Amino acid sequence: MEIKIQKRVLEVNETEAEKNRKFFREKNVFVLNMMSSPGSGKTETLFKTLMRLMPKVRVGVIVGDICTTNDADRLVKTGARVIQINTDQFGGDCHLSAPLVMDSARKIGCEDIDLLIVENIGNLVCPAEFDIGEDSRAVVLSVTEGEDKPLKYPLMFRVADVAILNKIDLLPYLDVDRDLAVDNMKKVHPRLPVFEMSAKTEAGYEPWLEWLKIKVFEKTGKGL
Amino acid sequence: MHEMGIAQQLVKIALDAIPKDLKNPRVEIIHLKIGKLASVVEHSLTFCFEIITKDTLLENARLEIDSVPVRVHCRSCDQSWEVTGPVFKCPFCEDGDVEMISGREIEIISLELEETPCVDQPQIDKQ
């Protein structure tokens, strides 16, 4: 006896992500999902981004980690509203799911912010699979990770809307081909905008900030 | 890495789909469709599935996975092709705007149940 089903297995998350999207539209907030492997410099990139965007663009941050509140403790110093999610209470999940993001978004409030950044769990695989109701997805790759990561983790670079090549200040000390790293990202995602920058020295920050401000303005009419 | 979460969702959908009026239903096969670019490792999914279906109606059910190729379409030159590696660049117009058509599916298609009568057989009066 055969029973036909034909259902998407992640439908529950997808339905919740759509609810999130509606909520963020009502609150008039642009949502950026930031993803990368652990240690790519996501938090430092974010720290410097917040320092330069605030207070003109009002930012809220949801930080996902399996354990510790280290990232939230760092980011709160920028004056942004920050909330930490630790997934160890939920089974040590390797990604943030739509319902978790909604819980935190409600706690943050979203009433008087223009941009909500979700710093996802450091992982180049799983977060790419889970829609959280974001408007754009950013992937951060640091030059220390090697040029071939986009080819090894194609889904992450396929689903991204923008990429940051971070830690370019370290290039003189590494045998890394920066152009090849960018070229590999473009092989996976030909029209992906890539910003080459250093969160430490803030080299190359302007084009990235400009991209982000335009995105926030396009959705919300705020922040420029 | 998140195969346990996927297995849990899968089990929930499968259990909900079993008709309530069946007596001792036993699921033999669950047919799935999984795209080659979906972040699912087959043997991890099977391993997680076996653990969480112990002592349920799905115990001993087998996962039959139909792997879906990655197909893409170039909006710029309107060509479609199958991608077999991580390179998505349009081979026809080089700088094309490439969209995915298939390859990210994680779908449950159907269940196969062991044939069992729905109701008790009527007792035949031999007298």
Coordinates of C-alpha atoms in Angstrom, one line a residue:
Chain A
M1 CA 0.0 0.0 0.0
E2 CA 1.4 3.3 -1.0
I3 CA 0.6 6.7 0.6
K4 CA 1.5 9.7 -1.4
I5 CA 2.8 12.7 0.6
Q6 CA 4.9 15.1 -1.6
K7 CA 6.0 17.5 1.1
R8 CA 9.1 19.6 1.7
V9 CA 10.8 18.3 4.8
L10 CA 11.8 21.8 6.0
E11 CA 8.3 23.2 5.3
V12 CA 7.9 24.0 9.0
N13 CA 10.9 26.3 9.0
E14 CA 10.0 27.8 5.6
T15 CA 6.5 28.7 6.9
E16 CA 8.0 30.3 10.0
A17 CA 10.5 32.2 7.8
E18 CA 7.6 33.6 5.8
K19 CA 6.0 34.8 9.0
N20 CA 9.3 36.4 10.0
R21 CA 9.5 38.2 6.6
K22 CA 6.0 39.6 7.1
F23 CA 6.9 40.7 10.7
F24 CA 10.0 42.5 9.4
R25 CA 8.1 44.1 6.6
E26 CA 5.5 45.5 9.1
K27 CA 8.3 46.8 11.4
N28 CA 10.0 48.2 8.3
V29 CA 13.4 46.7 9.2
F30 CA 16.0 45.4 6.7
V31 CA 17.4 42.0 7.8
L32 CA 20.8 40.7 6.9
N33 CA 21.8 37.1 7.6
M34 CA 25.6 37.0 8.1
M35 CA 27.3 33.6 7.7
S36 CA 30.8 32.2 7.6
S37 CA 33.1 29.6 9.0
P38 CA 34.2 30.0 12.6
G39 CA 37.1 32.5 12.9
S40 CA 36.6 34.4 9.6
G41 CA 36.3 37.7 11.5
K42 CA 32.5 38.0 11.3
T43 CA 32.1 39.7 14.7
E44 CA 35.0 42.1 14.2
T45 CA 33.6 43.0 10.7
L46 CA 30.3 43.6 12.4
F47 CA 31.8 45.6 15.2
K48 CA 33.5 48.0 12.8
T49 CA 30.4 48.1 10.6
L50 CA 28.2 49.1 13.6
M51 CA 30.7 51.7 14.8
R52 CA 30.5 53.4 11.4
L53 CA 26.8 53.0 10.8
M54 CA 25.4 54.0 14.2
P55 CA 23.7 56.2 15.1
K56 CA 22.6 57.3 11.6
V57 CA 21.4 53.8 10.9
R58 CA 19.9 52.2 14.0
V59 CA 21.0 48.6 14.2
G60 CA 19.9 45.6 16.2
V61 CA 22.0 42.4 16.3
I62 CA 21.1 38.8 17.0
V63 CA 24.2 36.8 17.6
G64 CA 24.1 33.0 17.3
D65 CA 26.7 30.8 19.0
I66 CA 26.6 27.3 20.3
C67 CA 28.1 28.6 23.6
T68 CA 29.2 31.8 25.4
T69 CA 28.1 35.4 25.2
N70 CA 31.5 36.7 24.1
D71 CA 30.3 38.1 20.8
A72 CA 27.3 39.9 22.2
D73 CA 29.5 41.3 25.0
R74 CA 31.8 42.7 22.3
L75 CA 29.1 44.1 20.1
V76 CA 27.0 45.8 22.8
K77 CA 29.9 48.3 23.3
T78 CA 28.9 49.8 19.9
G79 CA 25.6 51.0 21.3
A80 CA 23.6 48.6 19.2
R81 CA 20.8 46.6 20.7
V82 CA 22.3 43.1 20.9
I83 CA 20.8 39.8 21.9
Q84 CA 22.6 36.4 22.1
I85 CA 21.2 33.1 21.2
N86 CA 23.0 30.0 22.5
T87 CA 21.9 26.9 20.7
D88 CA 23.3 24.5 23.3
Q89 CA 20.0 24.9 25.1
F90 CA 18.3 23.6 21.9
G91 CA 20.6 20.7 21.2
G92 CA 23.7 22.5 20.1
D93 CA 22.3 23.3 16.7
C94 CA 24.7 24.2 13.9
H95 CA 22.4 26.9 12.5
L96 CA 19.8 29.4 13.5
S97 CA 16.2 28.4 12.6
A98 CA 13.4 30.8 11.8
P99 CA 11.5 30.4 15.1
L100 CA 14.6 31.1 17.1
V101 CA 15.3 34.3 15.2
M102 CA 11.7 35.4 15.7
D103 CA 11.9 34.9 19.5
S104 CA 14.9 37.1 19.6
A105 CA 13.5 39.7 17.1
R106 CA 10.5 40.1 19.4
K107 CA 12.8 40.6 22.4
I108 CA 14.8 43.2 20.6
G109 CA 11.5 44.9 19.6
C110 CA 12.4 46.1 16.1
E111 CA 10.2 49.2 16.5
D112 CA 13.0 51.8 16.3
I113 CA 15.7 50.0 14.3
D114 CA 16.4 50.2 10.6
L115 CA 18.7 47.3 10.2
L116 CA 18.7 43.9 12.0
I117 CA 21.8 41.8 11.5
V118 CA 21.7 38.2 12.4
E119 CA 25.2 36.8 13.0
N120 CA 24.6 33.1 12.3
I121 CA 26.5 30.2 13.9
G122 CA 30.0 29.9 12.4
N123 CA 29.6 27.1 9.9
L124 CA 29.8 27.1 6.1
V125 CA 27.3 24.3 5.6
C126 CA 24.1 24.3 7.6
P127 CA 23.1 27.9 7.9
A128 CA 22.9 28.1 4.1
E129 CA 20.0 25.6 4.2
F130 CA 17.8 27.5 6.6
D131 CA 15.7 30.5 5.6
I132 CA 15.2 32.8 8.6
G133 CA 13.1 35.4 6.8
E134 CA 16.1 37.6 5.9
D135 CA 16.2 40.2 3.1
S136 CA 19.8 39.5 2.1
R137 CA 22.5 37.0 3.0
A138 CA 26.2 37.9 3.4
V139 CA 29.0 35.4 3.5
V140 CA 32.4 36.3 5.0
L141 CA 35.5 34.5 3.9
S142 CA 38.9 35.3 5.2
V143 CA 42.0 35.0 3.2
T144 CA 43.6 32.7 5.8
E145 CA 41.0 30.1 4.9
G146 CA 42.4 29.5 1.5
E147 CA 41.2 30.3 -2.0
D148 CA 39.3 27.1 -2.6
K149 CA 36.6 27.4 0.1
P150 CA 33.9 28.7 -2.3
L151 CA 34.4 25.5 -4.4
K152 CA 34.3 23.3 -1.4
Y153 CA 31.2 24.8 0.1
P154 CA 29.3 25.9 -3.1
L155 CA 25.8 26.1 -1.5
M156 CA 26.8 28.9 0.9
F157 CA 28.3 31.0 -1.9
R158 CA 25.3 30.2 -4.2
V159 CA 22.7 31.4 -1.7
A160 CA 24.7 34.5 -0.7
D161 CA 23.7 37.9 -2.1
V162 CA 27.0 39.6 -1.1
A163 CA 30.5 38.3 0.0
I164 CA 33.2 39.9 2.0
L165 CA 36.8 38.8 1.6
N166 CA 38.2 39.6 5.0
K167 CA 41.7 40.0 6.6
I168 CA 43.3 41.4 3.4
D169 CA 45.8 43.1 5.7
L170 CA 47.4 39.6 6.2
L171 CA 48.0 39.1 2.5
P172 CA 51.7 40.1 2.6
Y173 CA 52.4 37.2 5.0
L174 CA 50.4 34.5 3.2
D175 CA 50.8 32.4 0.1
V176 CA 47.2 33.2 -0.9
D177 CA 46.1 34.3 -4.3
R178 CA 43.5 37.0 -3.5
D179 CA 42.3 37.2 -7.2
L180 CA 41.8 33.4 -7.3
A181 CA 39.7 33.6 -4.1
V182 CA 37.4 36.2 -5.7
D183 CA 37.4 34.2 -9.0
N184 CA 36.3 31.0 -7.2
M185 CA 33.4 32.9 -5.6
K186 CA 32.4 34.2 -9.0
K187 CA 32.6 30.7 -10.5
V188 CA 30.0 29.5 -8.0
H189 CA 28.0 32.7 -8.1
P190 CA 28.9 34.8 -11.2
R191 CA 27.3 38.1 -10.3
L192 CA 28.1 38.0 -6.6
P193 CA 29.3 41.4 -5.3
V194 CA 32.5 40.8 -3.4
F195 CA 34.1 43.4 -1.1
E196 CA 37.7 42.9 -0.3
M197 CA 38.4 44.4 3.1
S198 CA 40.1 44.2 6.5
A199 CA 38.0 44.5 9.7
K200 CA 41.3 45.2 11.6
T201 CA 42.5 48.1 9.5
E202 CA 39.1 49.1 8.0
A203 CA 40.7 49.0 4.5
G204 CA 38.0 48.7 1.8
Y205 CA 35.1 49.4 4.2
E206 CA 33.5 52.2 2.3
P207 CA 32.0 50.2 -0.6
W208 CA 30.6 47.6 1.8
L209 CA 29.0 50.2 4.0
E210 CA 27.6 51.9 0.9
W211 CA 26.1 48.6 -0.3
L212 CA 24.5 48.0 3.1
K213 CA 23.1 51.6 3.4
I214 CA 21.6 51.4 0.0
K215 CA 19.9 48.1 0.8
V216 CA 18.5 49.4 4.0
F217 CA 17.2 52.5 2.2
E218 CA 15.7 50.5 -0.7
K219 CA 13.6 48.5 1.7
T220 CA 12.8 51.0 4.5
G221 CA 13.4 54.5 3.1
K222 CA 15.6 55.1 6.1
G223 CA 19.2 55.5 7.0
L224 CA 20.7 57.5 4.1
Chain B
M1 CA 25.5 18.3 10.4
H2 CA 21.9 19.1 10.8
E3 CA 20.7 15.7 9.6
M4 CA 19.2 14.9 13.0
G5 CA 16.8 18.0 12.7
I6 CA 15.9 16.9 9.2
A7 CA 15.3 13.3 10.3
Q8 CA 13.0 14.6 13.1
Q9 CA 10.9 16.6 10.7
L10 CA 10.8 13.7 8.3
V11 CA 9.6 11.3 11.0
K12 CA 6.9 13.8 12.1
I13 CA 5.6 14.2 8.5
A14 CA 5.7 10.4 7.9
L15 CA 3.9 9.5 11.2
D16 CA 1.2 12.1 10.5
A17 CA 0.6 10.6 7.0
I18 CA -0.2 7.1 8.3
P19 CA -4.0 6.6 8.2
K20 CA -5.3 6.3 11.8
D21 CA -7.7 3.4 10.9
L22 CA -5.0 1.0 10.0
K23 CA -4.4 -1.8 12.5
N24 CA -0.7 -2.4 13.2
P25 CA 0.6 -0.5 10.3
R26 CA 4.2 -1.2 9.4
V27 CA 6.1 1.2 7.1
E28 CA 8.6 -0.6 4.9
I29 CA 9.9 2.2 2.7
I30 CA 10.0 6.0 2.8
H31 CA 10.7 7.6 -0.6
L32 CA 12.7 10.8 -0.5
K33 CA 13.9 13.3 -3.1
I34 CA 17.1 15.0 -2.2
G35 CA 18.9 17.5 -4.4
K36 CA 22.7 17.1 -4.9
L37 CA 23.3 20.6 -3.6
A38 CA 21.2 20.2 -0.5
S39 CA 23.3 19.9 2.6
V40 CA 22.3 16.4 3.5
V41 CA 24.7 13.5 3.9
E42 CA 22.7 10.3 3.1
H43 CA 24.4 8.0 5.6
S44 CA 24.1 10.6 8.4
L45 CA 20.4 11.0 7.6
T46 CA 19.9 7.2 7.6
F47 CA 21.9 6.8 10.9
C48 CA 19.8 9.6 12.6
F49 CA 16.6 8.1 11.2
E50 CA 17.4 4.7 12.6
I51 CA 18.0 6.0 16.1
I52 CA 14.9 8.1 16.4
T53 CA 12.5 5.6 14.9
K54 CA 13.3 2.9 17.4
D55 CA 10.0 1.7 19.0
T56 CA 7.9 3.7 16.6
L57 CA 5.7 2.7 13.6
L58 CA 8.7 3.6 11.4
E59 CA 11.1 1.2 13.0
N60 CA 12.9 -0.9 10.3
A61 CA 11.6 1.4 7.6
R62 CA 14.1 2.0 4.8
L63 CA 14.9 5.3 3.3
E64 CA 14.9 5.2 -0.5
I65 CA 16.6 8.4 -1.7
D66 CA 16.2 9.6 -5.2
S67 CA 19.1 12.0 -5.9
V68 CA 18.1 15.1 -7.9
P69 CA 20.7 16.6 -10.3
V70 CA 21.6 20.3 -10.1
R71 CA 20.1 22.0 -13.1
V72 CA 20.5 25.7 -13.8
H73 CA 19.1 28.3 -16.2
C74 CA 20.8 31.4 -17.5
R75 CA 18.4 34.3 -17.6
S76 CA 20.8 36.2 -19.9
C77 CA 21.0 33.7 -22.8
D78 CA 18.1 31.3 -21.9
Q79 CA 20.2 28.2 -21.9
S80 CA 19.7 25.4 -19.3
W81 CA 22.2 22.7 -18.3
E82 CA 23.2 20.3 -15.5
V83 CA 25.9 21.4 -13.1
T84 CA 28.1 18.5 -12.0
G85 CA 30.8 20.4 -10.0
P86 CA 30.8 23.7 -8.1
V87 CA 31.1 25.9 -11.1
F88 CA 27.9 27.7 -12.0
K89 CA 29.3 30.1 -14.6
C90 CA 27.3 30.1 -17.9
P91 CA 29.4 28.2 -20.4
F92 CA 27.4 29.8 -23.3
C93 CA 27.6 33.5 -22.5
E94 CA 30.2 33.5 -19.7
D95 CA 28.8 36.4 -17.6
G96 CA 25.2 35.2 -17.4
D97 CA 22.7 35.6 -14.6
V98 CA 22.4 32.0 -13.5
E99 CA 19.4 30.7 -11.5
M100 CA 18.9 27.2 -10.0
I101 CA 16.1 25.1 -11.3
S102 CA 16.7 22.0 -9.2
G103 CA 19.2 20.4 -6.9
R104 CA 18.2 21.9 -3.5
E105 CA 15.1 19.6 -2.8
I106 CA 14.6 17.8 0.5
E107 CA 11.2 16.2 -0.1
I108 CA 9.3 13.3 1.2
I109 CA 7.4 11.7 -1.7
S110 CA 5.6 8.7 -0.3
L111 CA 5.4 5.8 2.1
E112 CA 5.1 2.1 1.4
L113 CA 3.3 0.1 4.0
E114 CA 3.2 -3.6 4.4
E115 CA -0.2 -4.9 3.2
T116 CA -2.4 -5.5 6.2
P117 CA -6.1 -5.7 6.4
C118 CA -7.7 -2.6 7.6
V119 CA -10.3 -4.3 9.9
D120 CA -10.5 -7.7 11.7
Q121 CA -11.4 -10.6 9.5
P122 CA -15.0 -11.7 10.2
Q123 CA -15.3 -15.0 12.0
I124 CA -16.8 -17.7 9.8
D125 CA -19.4 -19.7 11.5
K126 CA -18.7 -23.3 10.5
Q127 CA -21.9 -24.8 11.9

